[in-house]
Coordinates of C-alpha atoms in Angstrom, one line a residue:
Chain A
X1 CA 0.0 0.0 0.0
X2 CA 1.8 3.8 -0.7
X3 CA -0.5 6.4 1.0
X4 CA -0.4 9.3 -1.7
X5 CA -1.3 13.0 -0.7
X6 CA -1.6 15.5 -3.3
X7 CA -1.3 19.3 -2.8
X8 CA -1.5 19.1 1.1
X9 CA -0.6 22.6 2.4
X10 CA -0.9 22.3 6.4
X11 CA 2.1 20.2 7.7
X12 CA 0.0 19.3 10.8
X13 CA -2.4 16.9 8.1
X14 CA 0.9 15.6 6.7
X15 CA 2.2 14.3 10.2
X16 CA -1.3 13.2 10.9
X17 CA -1.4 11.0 8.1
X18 CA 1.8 9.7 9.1
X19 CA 0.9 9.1 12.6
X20 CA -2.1 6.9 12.1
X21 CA 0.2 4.8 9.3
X22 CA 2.1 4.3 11.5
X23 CA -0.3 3.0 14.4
X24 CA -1.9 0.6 12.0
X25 CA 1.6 -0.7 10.2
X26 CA 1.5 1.6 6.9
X27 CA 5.0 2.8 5.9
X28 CA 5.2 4.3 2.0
X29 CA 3.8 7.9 2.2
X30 CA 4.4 9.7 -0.7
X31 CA 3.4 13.4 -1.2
X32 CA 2.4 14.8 -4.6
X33 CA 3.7 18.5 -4.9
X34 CA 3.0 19.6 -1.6
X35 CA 4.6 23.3 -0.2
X36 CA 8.3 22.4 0.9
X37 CA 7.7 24.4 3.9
X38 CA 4.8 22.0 4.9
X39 CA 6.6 19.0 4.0
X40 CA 9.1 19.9 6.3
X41 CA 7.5 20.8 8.9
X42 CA 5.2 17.4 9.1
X43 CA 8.5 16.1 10.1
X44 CA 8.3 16.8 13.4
X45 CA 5.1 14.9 14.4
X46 CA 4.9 12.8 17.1
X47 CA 5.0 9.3 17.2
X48 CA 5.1 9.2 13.1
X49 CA 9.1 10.1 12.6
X50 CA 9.5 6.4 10.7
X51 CA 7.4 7.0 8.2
X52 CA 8.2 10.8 7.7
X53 CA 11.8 10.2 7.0
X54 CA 11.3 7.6 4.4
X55 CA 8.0 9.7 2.8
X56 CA 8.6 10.4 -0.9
X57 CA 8.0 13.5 -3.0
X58 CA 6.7 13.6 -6.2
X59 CA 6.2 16.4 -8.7
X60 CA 3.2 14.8 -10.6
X61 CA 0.4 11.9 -9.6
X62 CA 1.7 9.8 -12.7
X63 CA 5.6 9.3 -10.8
X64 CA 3.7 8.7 -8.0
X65 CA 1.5 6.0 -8.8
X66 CA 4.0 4.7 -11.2
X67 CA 4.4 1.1 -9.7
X68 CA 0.4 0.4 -8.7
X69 CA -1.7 -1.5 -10.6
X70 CA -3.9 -0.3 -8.7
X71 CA -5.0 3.6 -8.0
X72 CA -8.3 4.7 -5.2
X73 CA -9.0 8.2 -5.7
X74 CA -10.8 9.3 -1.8
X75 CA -13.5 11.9 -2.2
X76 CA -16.2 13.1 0.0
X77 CA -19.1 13.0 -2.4
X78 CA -19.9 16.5 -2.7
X79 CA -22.4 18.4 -5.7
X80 CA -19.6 17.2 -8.5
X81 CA -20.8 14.9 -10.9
X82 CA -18.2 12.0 -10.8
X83 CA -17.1 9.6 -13.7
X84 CA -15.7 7.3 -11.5
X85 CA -17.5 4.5 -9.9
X86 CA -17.5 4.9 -6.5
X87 CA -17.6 3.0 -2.9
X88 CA -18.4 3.2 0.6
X89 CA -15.6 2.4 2.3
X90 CA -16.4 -0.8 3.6
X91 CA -16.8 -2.2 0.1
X92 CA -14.0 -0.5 -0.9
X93 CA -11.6 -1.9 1.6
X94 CA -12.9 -5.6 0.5
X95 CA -11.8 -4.5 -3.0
X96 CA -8.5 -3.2 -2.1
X97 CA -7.6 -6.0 0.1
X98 CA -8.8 -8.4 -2.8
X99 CA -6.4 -6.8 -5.1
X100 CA -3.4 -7.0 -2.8
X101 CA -4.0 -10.7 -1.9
X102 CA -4.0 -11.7 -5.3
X103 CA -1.0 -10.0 -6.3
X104 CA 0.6 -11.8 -3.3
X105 CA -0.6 -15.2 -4.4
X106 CA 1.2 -14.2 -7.5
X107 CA 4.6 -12.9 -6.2
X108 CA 4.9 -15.7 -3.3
X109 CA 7.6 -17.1 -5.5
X110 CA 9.5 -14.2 -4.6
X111 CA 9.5 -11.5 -2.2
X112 CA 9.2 -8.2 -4.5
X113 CA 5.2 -7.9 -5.4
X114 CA 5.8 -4.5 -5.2
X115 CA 8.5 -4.6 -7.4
X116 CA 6.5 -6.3 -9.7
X117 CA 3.8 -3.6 -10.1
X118 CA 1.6 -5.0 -7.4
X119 CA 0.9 -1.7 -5.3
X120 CA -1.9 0.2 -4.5
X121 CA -2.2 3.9 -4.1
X122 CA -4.5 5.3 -2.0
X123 CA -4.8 9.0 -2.5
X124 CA -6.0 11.7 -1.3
X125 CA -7.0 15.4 -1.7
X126 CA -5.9 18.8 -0.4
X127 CA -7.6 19.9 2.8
X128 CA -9.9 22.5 1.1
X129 CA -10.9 20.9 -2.7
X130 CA -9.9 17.3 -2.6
X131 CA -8.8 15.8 -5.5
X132 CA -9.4 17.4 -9.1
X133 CA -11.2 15.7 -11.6
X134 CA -7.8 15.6 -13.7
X135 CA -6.3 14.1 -10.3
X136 CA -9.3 11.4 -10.1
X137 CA -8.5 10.2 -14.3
X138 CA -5.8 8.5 -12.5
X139 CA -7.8 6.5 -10.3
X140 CA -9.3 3.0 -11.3
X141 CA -12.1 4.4 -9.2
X142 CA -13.4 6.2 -5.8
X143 CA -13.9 5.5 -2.3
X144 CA -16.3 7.8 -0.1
X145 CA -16.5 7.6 3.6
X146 CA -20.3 7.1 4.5
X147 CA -20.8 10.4 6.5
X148 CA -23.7 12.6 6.6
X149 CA -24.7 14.3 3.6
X150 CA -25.1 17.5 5.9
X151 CA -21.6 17.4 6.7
X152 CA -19.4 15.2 4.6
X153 CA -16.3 16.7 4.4
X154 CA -14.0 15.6 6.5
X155 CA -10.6 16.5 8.1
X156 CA -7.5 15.1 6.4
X157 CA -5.9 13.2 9.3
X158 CA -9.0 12.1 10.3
X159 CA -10.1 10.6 7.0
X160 CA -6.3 8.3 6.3
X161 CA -6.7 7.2 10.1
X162 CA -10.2 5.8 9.0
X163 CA -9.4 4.2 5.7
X164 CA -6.2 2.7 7.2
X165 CA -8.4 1.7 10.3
X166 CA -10.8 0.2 7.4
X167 CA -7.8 -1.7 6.1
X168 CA -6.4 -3.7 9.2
X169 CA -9.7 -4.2 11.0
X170 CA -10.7 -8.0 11.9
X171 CA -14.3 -8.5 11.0
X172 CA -14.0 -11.4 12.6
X173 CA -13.0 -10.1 16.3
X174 CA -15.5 -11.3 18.6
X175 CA -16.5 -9.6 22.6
X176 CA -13.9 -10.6 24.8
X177 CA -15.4 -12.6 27.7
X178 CA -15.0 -11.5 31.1
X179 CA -11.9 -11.7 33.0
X180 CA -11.9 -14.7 35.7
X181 CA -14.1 -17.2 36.7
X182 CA -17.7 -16.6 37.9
X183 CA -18.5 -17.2 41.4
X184 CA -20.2 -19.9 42.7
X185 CA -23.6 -20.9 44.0
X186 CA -22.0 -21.6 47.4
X187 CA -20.2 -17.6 47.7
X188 CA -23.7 -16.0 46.5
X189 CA -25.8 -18.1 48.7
X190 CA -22.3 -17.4 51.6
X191 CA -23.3 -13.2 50.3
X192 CA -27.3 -13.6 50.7
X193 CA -26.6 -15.4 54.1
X194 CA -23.9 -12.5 55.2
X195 CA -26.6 -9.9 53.6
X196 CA -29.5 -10.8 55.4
X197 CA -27.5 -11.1 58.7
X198 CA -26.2 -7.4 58.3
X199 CA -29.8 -6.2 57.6
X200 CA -31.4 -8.0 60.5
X201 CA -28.5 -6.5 62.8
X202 CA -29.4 -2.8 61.3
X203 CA -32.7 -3.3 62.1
X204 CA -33.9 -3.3 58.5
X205 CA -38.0 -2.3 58.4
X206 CA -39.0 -5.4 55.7
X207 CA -37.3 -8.2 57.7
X208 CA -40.7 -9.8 58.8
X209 CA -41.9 -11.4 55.6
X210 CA -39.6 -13.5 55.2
X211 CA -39.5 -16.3 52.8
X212 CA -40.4 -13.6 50.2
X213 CA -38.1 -11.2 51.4
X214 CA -35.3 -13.5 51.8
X215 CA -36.3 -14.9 47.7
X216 CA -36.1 -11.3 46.6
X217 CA -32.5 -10.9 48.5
X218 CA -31.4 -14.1 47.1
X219 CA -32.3 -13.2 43.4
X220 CA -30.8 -9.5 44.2
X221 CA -27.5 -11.3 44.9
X222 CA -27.6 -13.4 41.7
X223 CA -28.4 -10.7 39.4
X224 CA -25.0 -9.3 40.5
X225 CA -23.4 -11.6 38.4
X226 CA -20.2 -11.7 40.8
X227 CA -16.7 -12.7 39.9
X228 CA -15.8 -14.7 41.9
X229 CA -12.7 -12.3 43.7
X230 CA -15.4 -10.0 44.0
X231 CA -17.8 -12.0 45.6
X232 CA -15.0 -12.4 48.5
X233 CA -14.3 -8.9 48.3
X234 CA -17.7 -8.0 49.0
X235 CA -18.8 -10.6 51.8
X236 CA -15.1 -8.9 53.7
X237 CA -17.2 -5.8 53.3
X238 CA -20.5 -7.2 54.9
X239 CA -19.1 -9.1 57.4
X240 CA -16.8 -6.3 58.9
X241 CA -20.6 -4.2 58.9
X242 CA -21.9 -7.2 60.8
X243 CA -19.6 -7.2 63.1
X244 CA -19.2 -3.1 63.8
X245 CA -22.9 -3.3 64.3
X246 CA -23.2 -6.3 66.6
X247 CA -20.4 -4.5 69.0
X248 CA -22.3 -1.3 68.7
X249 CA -25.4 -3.1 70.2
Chain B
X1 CA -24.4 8.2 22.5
X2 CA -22.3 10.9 24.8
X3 CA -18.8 11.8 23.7
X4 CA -16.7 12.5 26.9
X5 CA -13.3 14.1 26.6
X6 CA -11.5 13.9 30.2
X7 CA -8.8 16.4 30.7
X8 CA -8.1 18.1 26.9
X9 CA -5.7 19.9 26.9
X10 CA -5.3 21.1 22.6
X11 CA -8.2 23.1 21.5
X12 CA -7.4 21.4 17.9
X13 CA -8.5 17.8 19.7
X14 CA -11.8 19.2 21.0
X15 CA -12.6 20.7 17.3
X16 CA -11.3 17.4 15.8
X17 CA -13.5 15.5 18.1
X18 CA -16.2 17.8 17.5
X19 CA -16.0 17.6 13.4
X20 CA -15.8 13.6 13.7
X21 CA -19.3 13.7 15.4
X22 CA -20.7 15.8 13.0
X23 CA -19.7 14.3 10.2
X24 CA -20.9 11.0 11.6
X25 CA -23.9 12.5 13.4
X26 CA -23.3 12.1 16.8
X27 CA -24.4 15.4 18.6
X28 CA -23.7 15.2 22.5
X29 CA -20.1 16.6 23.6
X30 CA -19.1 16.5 27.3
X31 CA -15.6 18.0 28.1
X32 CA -14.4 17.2 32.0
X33 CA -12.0 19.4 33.2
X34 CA -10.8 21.4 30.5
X35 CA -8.2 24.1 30.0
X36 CA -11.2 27.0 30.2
X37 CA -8.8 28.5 27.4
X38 CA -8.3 25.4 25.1
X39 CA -12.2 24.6 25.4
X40 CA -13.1 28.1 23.8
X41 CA -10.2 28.1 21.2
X42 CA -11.9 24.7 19.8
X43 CA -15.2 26.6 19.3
X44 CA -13.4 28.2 15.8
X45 CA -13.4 24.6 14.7
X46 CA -14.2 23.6 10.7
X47 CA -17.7 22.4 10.5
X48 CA -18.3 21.6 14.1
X49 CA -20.1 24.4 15.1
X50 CA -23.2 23.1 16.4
X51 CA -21.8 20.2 18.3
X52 CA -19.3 22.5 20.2
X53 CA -22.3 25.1 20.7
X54 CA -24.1 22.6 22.8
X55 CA -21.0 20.9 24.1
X56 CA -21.3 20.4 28.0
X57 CA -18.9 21.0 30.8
X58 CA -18.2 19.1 33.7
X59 CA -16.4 18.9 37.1
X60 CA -15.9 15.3 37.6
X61 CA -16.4 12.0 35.6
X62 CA -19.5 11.5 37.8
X63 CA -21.2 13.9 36.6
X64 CA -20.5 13.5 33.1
X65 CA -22.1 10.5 32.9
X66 CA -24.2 10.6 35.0
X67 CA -27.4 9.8 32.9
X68 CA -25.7 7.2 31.1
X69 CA -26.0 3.1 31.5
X70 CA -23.1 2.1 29.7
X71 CA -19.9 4.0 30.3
X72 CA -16.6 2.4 27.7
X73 CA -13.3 3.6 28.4
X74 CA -11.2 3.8 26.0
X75 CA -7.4 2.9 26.5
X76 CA -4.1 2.7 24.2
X77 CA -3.0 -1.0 25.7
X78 CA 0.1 0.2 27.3
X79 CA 2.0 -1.5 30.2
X80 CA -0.7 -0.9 32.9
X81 CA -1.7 -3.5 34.1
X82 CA -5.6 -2.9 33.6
X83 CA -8.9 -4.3 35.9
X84 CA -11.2 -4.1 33.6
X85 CA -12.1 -6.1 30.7
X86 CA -11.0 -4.5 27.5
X87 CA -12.4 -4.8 23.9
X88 CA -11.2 -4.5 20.5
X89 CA -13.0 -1.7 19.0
X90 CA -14.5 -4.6 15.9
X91 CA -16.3 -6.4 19.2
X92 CA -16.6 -3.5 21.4
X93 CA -18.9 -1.5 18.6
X94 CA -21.2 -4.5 18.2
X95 CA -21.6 -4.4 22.4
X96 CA -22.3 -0.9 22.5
X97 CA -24.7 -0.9 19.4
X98 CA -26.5 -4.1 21.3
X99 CA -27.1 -2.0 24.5
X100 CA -28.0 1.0 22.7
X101 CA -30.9 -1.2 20.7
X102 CA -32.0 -2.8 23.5
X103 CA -32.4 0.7 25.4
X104 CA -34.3 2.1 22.3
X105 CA -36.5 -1.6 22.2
X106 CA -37.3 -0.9 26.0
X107 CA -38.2 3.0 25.7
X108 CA -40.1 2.5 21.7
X109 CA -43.0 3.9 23.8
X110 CA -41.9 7.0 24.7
X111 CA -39.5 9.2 22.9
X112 CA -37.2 9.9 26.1
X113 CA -34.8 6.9 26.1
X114 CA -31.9 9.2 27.0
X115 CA -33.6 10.8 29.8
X116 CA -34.8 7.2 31.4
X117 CA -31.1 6.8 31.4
X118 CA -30.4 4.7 29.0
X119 CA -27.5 7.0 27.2
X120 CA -24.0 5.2 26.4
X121 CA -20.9 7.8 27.3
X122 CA -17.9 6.7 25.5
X123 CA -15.0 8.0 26.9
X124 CA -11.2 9.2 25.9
X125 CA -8.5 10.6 28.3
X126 CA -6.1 12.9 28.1
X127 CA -3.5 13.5 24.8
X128 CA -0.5 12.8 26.8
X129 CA -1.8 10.3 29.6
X130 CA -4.7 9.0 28.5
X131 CA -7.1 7.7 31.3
X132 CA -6.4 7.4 35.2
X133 CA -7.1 3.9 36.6
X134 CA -9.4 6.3 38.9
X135 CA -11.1 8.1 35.5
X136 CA -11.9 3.5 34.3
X137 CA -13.1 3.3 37.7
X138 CA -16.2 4.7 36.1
X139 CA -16.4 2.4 33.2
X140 CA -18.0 -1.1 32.7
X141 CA -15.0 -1.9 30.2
X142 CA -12.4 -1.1 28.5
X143 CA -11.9 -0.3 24.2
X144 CA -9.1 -0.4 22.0
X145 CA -8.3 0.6 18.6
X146 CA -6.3 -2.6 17.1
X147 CA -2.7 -0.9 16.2
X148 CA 0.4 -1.7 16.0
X149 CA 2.3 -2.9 19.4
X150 CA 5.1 -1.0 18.5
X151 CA 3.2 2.5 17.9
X152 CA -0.2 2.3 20.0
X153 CA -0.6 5.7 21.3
X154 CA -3.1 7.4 18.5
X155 CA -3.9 11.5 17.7
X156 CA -6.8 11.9 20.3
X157 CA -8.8 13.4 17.3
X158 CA -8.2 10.5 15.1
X159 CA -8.9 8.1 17.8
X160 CA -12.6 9.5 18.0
X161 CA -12.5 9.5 14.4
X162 CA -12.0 6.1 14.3
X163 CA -14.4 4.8 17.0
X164 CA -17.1 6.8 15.8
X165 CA -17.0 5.8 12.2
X166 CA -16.8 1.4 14.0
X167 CA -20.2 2.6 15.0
X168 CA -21.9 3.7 11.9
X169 CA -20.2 1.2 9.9
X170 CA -22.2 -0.6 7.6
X171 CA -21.0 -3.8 7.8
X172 CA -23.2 -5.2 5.0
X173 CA -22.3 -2.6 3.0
X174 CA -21.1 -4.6 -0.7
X175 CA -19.2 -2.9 -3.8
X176 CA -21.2 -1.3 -6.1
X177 CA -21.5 -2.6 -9.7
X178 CA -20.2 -0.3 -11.8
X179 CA -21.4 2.5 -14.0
X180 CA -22.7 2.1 -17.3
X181 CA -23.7 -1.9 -19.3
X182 CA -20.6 -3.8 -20.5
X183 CA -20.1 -3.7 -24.3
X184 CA -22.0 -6.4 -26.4
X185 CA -19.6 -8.8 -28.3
X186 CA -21.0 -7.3 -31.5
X187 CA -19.3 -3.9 -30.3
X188 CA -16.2 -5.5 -29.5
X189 CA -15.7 -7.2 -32.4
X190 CA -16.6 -4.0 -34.5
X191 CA -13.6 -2.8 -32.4
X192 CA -11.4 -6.3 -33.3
X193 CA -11.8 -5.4 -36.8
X194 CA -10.8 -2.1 -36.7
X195 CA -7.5 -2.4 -34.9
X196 CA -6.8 -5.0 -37.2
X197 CA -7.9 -2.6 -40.0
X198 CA -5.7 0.3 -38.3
X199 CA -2.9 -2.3 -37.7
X200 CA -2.7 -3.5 -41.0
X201 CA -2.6 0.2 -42.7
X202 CA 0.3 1.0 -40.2
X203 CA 2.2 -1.9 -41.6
X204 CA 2.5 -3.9 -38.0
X205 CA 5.3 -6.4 -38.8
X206 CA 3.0 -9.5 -37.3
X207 CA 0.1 -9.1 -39.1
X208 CA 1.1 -12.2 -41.7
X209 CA 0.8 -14.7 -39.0
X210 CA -3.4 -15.0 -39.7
X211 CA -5.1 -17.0 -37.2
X212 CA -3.2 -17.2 -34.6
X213 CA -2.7 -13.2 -34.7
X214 CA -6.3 -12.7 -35.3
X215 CA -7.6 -14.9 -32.4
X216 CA -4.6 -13.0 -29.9
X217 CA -6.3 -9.6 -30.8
X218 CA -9.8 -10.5 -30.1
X219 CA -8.9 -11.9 -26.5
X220 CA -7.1 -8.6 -25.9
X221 CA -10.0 -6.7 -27.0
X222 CA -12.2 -8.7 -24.6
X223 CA -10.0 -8.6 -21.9
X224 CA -10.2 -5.3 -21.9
X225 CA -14.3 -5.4 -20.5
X226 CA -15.2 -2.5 -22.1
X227 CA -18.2 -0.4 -21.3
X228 CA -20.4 0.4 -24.2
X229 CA -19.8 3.8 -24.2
X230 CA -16.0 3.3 -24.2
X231 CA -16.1 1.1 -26.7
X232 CA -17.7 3.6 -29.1
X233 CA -15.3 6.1 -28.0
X234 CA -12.5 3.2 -28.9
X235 CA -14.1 3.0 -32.0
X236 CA -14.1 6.2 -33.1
X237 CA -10.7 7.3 -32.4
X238 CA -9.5 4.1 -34.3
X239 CA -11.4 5.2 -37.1
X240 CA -9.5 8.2 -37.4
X241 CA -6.5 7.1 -37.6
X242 CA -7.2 4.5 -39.6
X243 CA -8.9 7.6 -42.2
X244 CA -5.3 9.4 -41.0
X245 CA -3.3 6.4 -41.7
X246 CA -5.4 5.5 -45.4
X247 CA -5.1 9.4 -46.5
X248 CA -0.9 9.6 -46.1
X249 CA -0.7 6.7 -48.2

């Protein structure tokens, strides 16, 4: 992948970009006549200093894109009409990591798919047009970011973190469960014992009905869904109550 | 959804965070604790006007979230050792989308689902430290945004970015066809037949070979997939030079 800005002017977007390649493993940036003063000062942005010093520039989107067989124009679809398909993001990601995964099954004989033409650009717009339409004839088409059509356009940084994030995220990844083990029946029903107890010694009002009363503790305590080094935690708790208020009496 | 920034420091983060939620339609800001100063410098910020309008400001955590059910931390994994269960952003999303649902299912009768405290405040800390153990002492669990181990501590604006965008992602979303009906094989082999037409009247050396040569043009031609209006746009410039080519003899 070769992250391609063209005519960026605000050297905080540059190390922006550069930052969130970083985070998510992206290193060929490659900037498309931006001003030398911004280029240079991008190089100071935290965190993204990798990247930065191997970034290359380019005076024209053809040198950039040289080695890609494959070029995604980003756009945020605005009032232009546009000759380009174009894709929401998460079908465009699909596409892109299609593309890449093929020309890897093709180059596993050797280790140089770039080399062989196998890139992708990804490429993207100054902060206050986008890209041009002569800038998008370069592009085999366009990806949009599914915002709201009140507000589409987006900031720069913002926008590569996304379509990088895009890129490396596992639609697989499942909800983690819960840290440690679940307690048992014997520490809840140890908790409603230890609960009742400290509500008898402070002289609770709704003691007297019993059997209901102590069914509607017992399900309280079970709804908690304890862990069970919380269950202990909290029966410590109750018991030192127990006993402060049995010495009070 | 409530988007809660604890201890902010760069007015260019709150107006970042700000523009992410509008352009992804998330309207409730609550700052905790900021720089007085860096929380009205934001207020200049691109296209974010009416979120930071009716951003909120807080003393404490507490009150932040107050009116919320679920409250997600999010955390770069660093070498804390965290209590809480943590989530990759992918699994996370779905979790947070569940709750949200099942608030909405529970309150389809009235309109108020926020106000009967069903809310969700996700939560992001500080540029430099991120969140206190004390600050996830508020939270149910823990997100992440899956980057690199090497390079996991994100642009605070980029991070909302990012989380914001897992939440309106479409994850059915397919590619679109594209644009425009494919050429009919009786439009590319009007095409065939002009290239060879154009190839023979610029005297191509391999024309002689017949057959073979014939049958290698027409599977370039269809290789190519044109669209029917491209390949009438073929057509015609192939026609004029093979007119060009036909006149200088």
């Amino acid at each position: 992948m070769r992250v391609v800005l063209v005519d960026v002017r605000n050297p905080l977007n540059i190390g922006a970009a550069a930052r969130a390649m970083s985070n998510f493993g992206f290193r060929h940036l490659r900037v498309v006549n931006p001003y030398d003063v911004a280029f240079e000062g991008a190089r100071s942005a935290v965190g993204a200093a990798d990247v930065l010093a191997s970034a290359e520039k380019y005076e024209t989107i053809a040198e950039a894109v040289a080695d890609c067989s494959l070029v995604v124009g980003t756009t945020a679809v605005g009032p232009r009409d546009l000759q380009h398909p174009i894709q929401r993001l998460e079908a465009g990601a699909t596409l892109i990591r299609a593309h890449l995964s093929f020309v890897c099954d093709r180059a596993s004989v050797s280790d140089h798919s770039a080399d062989a033409g196998g890139a992708c650009a990804l490429m993207f717009g100054s902060e206050k047009y986008g890209l041009s339409n002569k800038d998008m004839s370069h592009c085999h088409w366009l990806m949009r970011i599914p915002t709201r059509e009140e507000h589409f356009s987006m900031n720069l940084g913002q926008a590569v973190a996304i379509c990088l994030y895009e890129l490396i995220r596992d639609s697989a990844a499942t909800p983690e469960p819960e840290k440690g083990s679940p307690a048992s029946a014997a520490e809840v029903e140890r908790i409603h014992e230890t609960l009742l107890t400290a509500l008898r010694a402070s002289g609770y009002p709704k003691m007297n009905t019993s059997d209901t009363f102590e069914g509607a503790v017992r399900r309280l305590v079970v709804r908690l869904r304890l862990q069970s080094g919380d269950a202990e935690f909290l029966l410590g708790m109750l018991r030192q109550m127990v006993w402060r208020m049995k010495t009070k009496e």
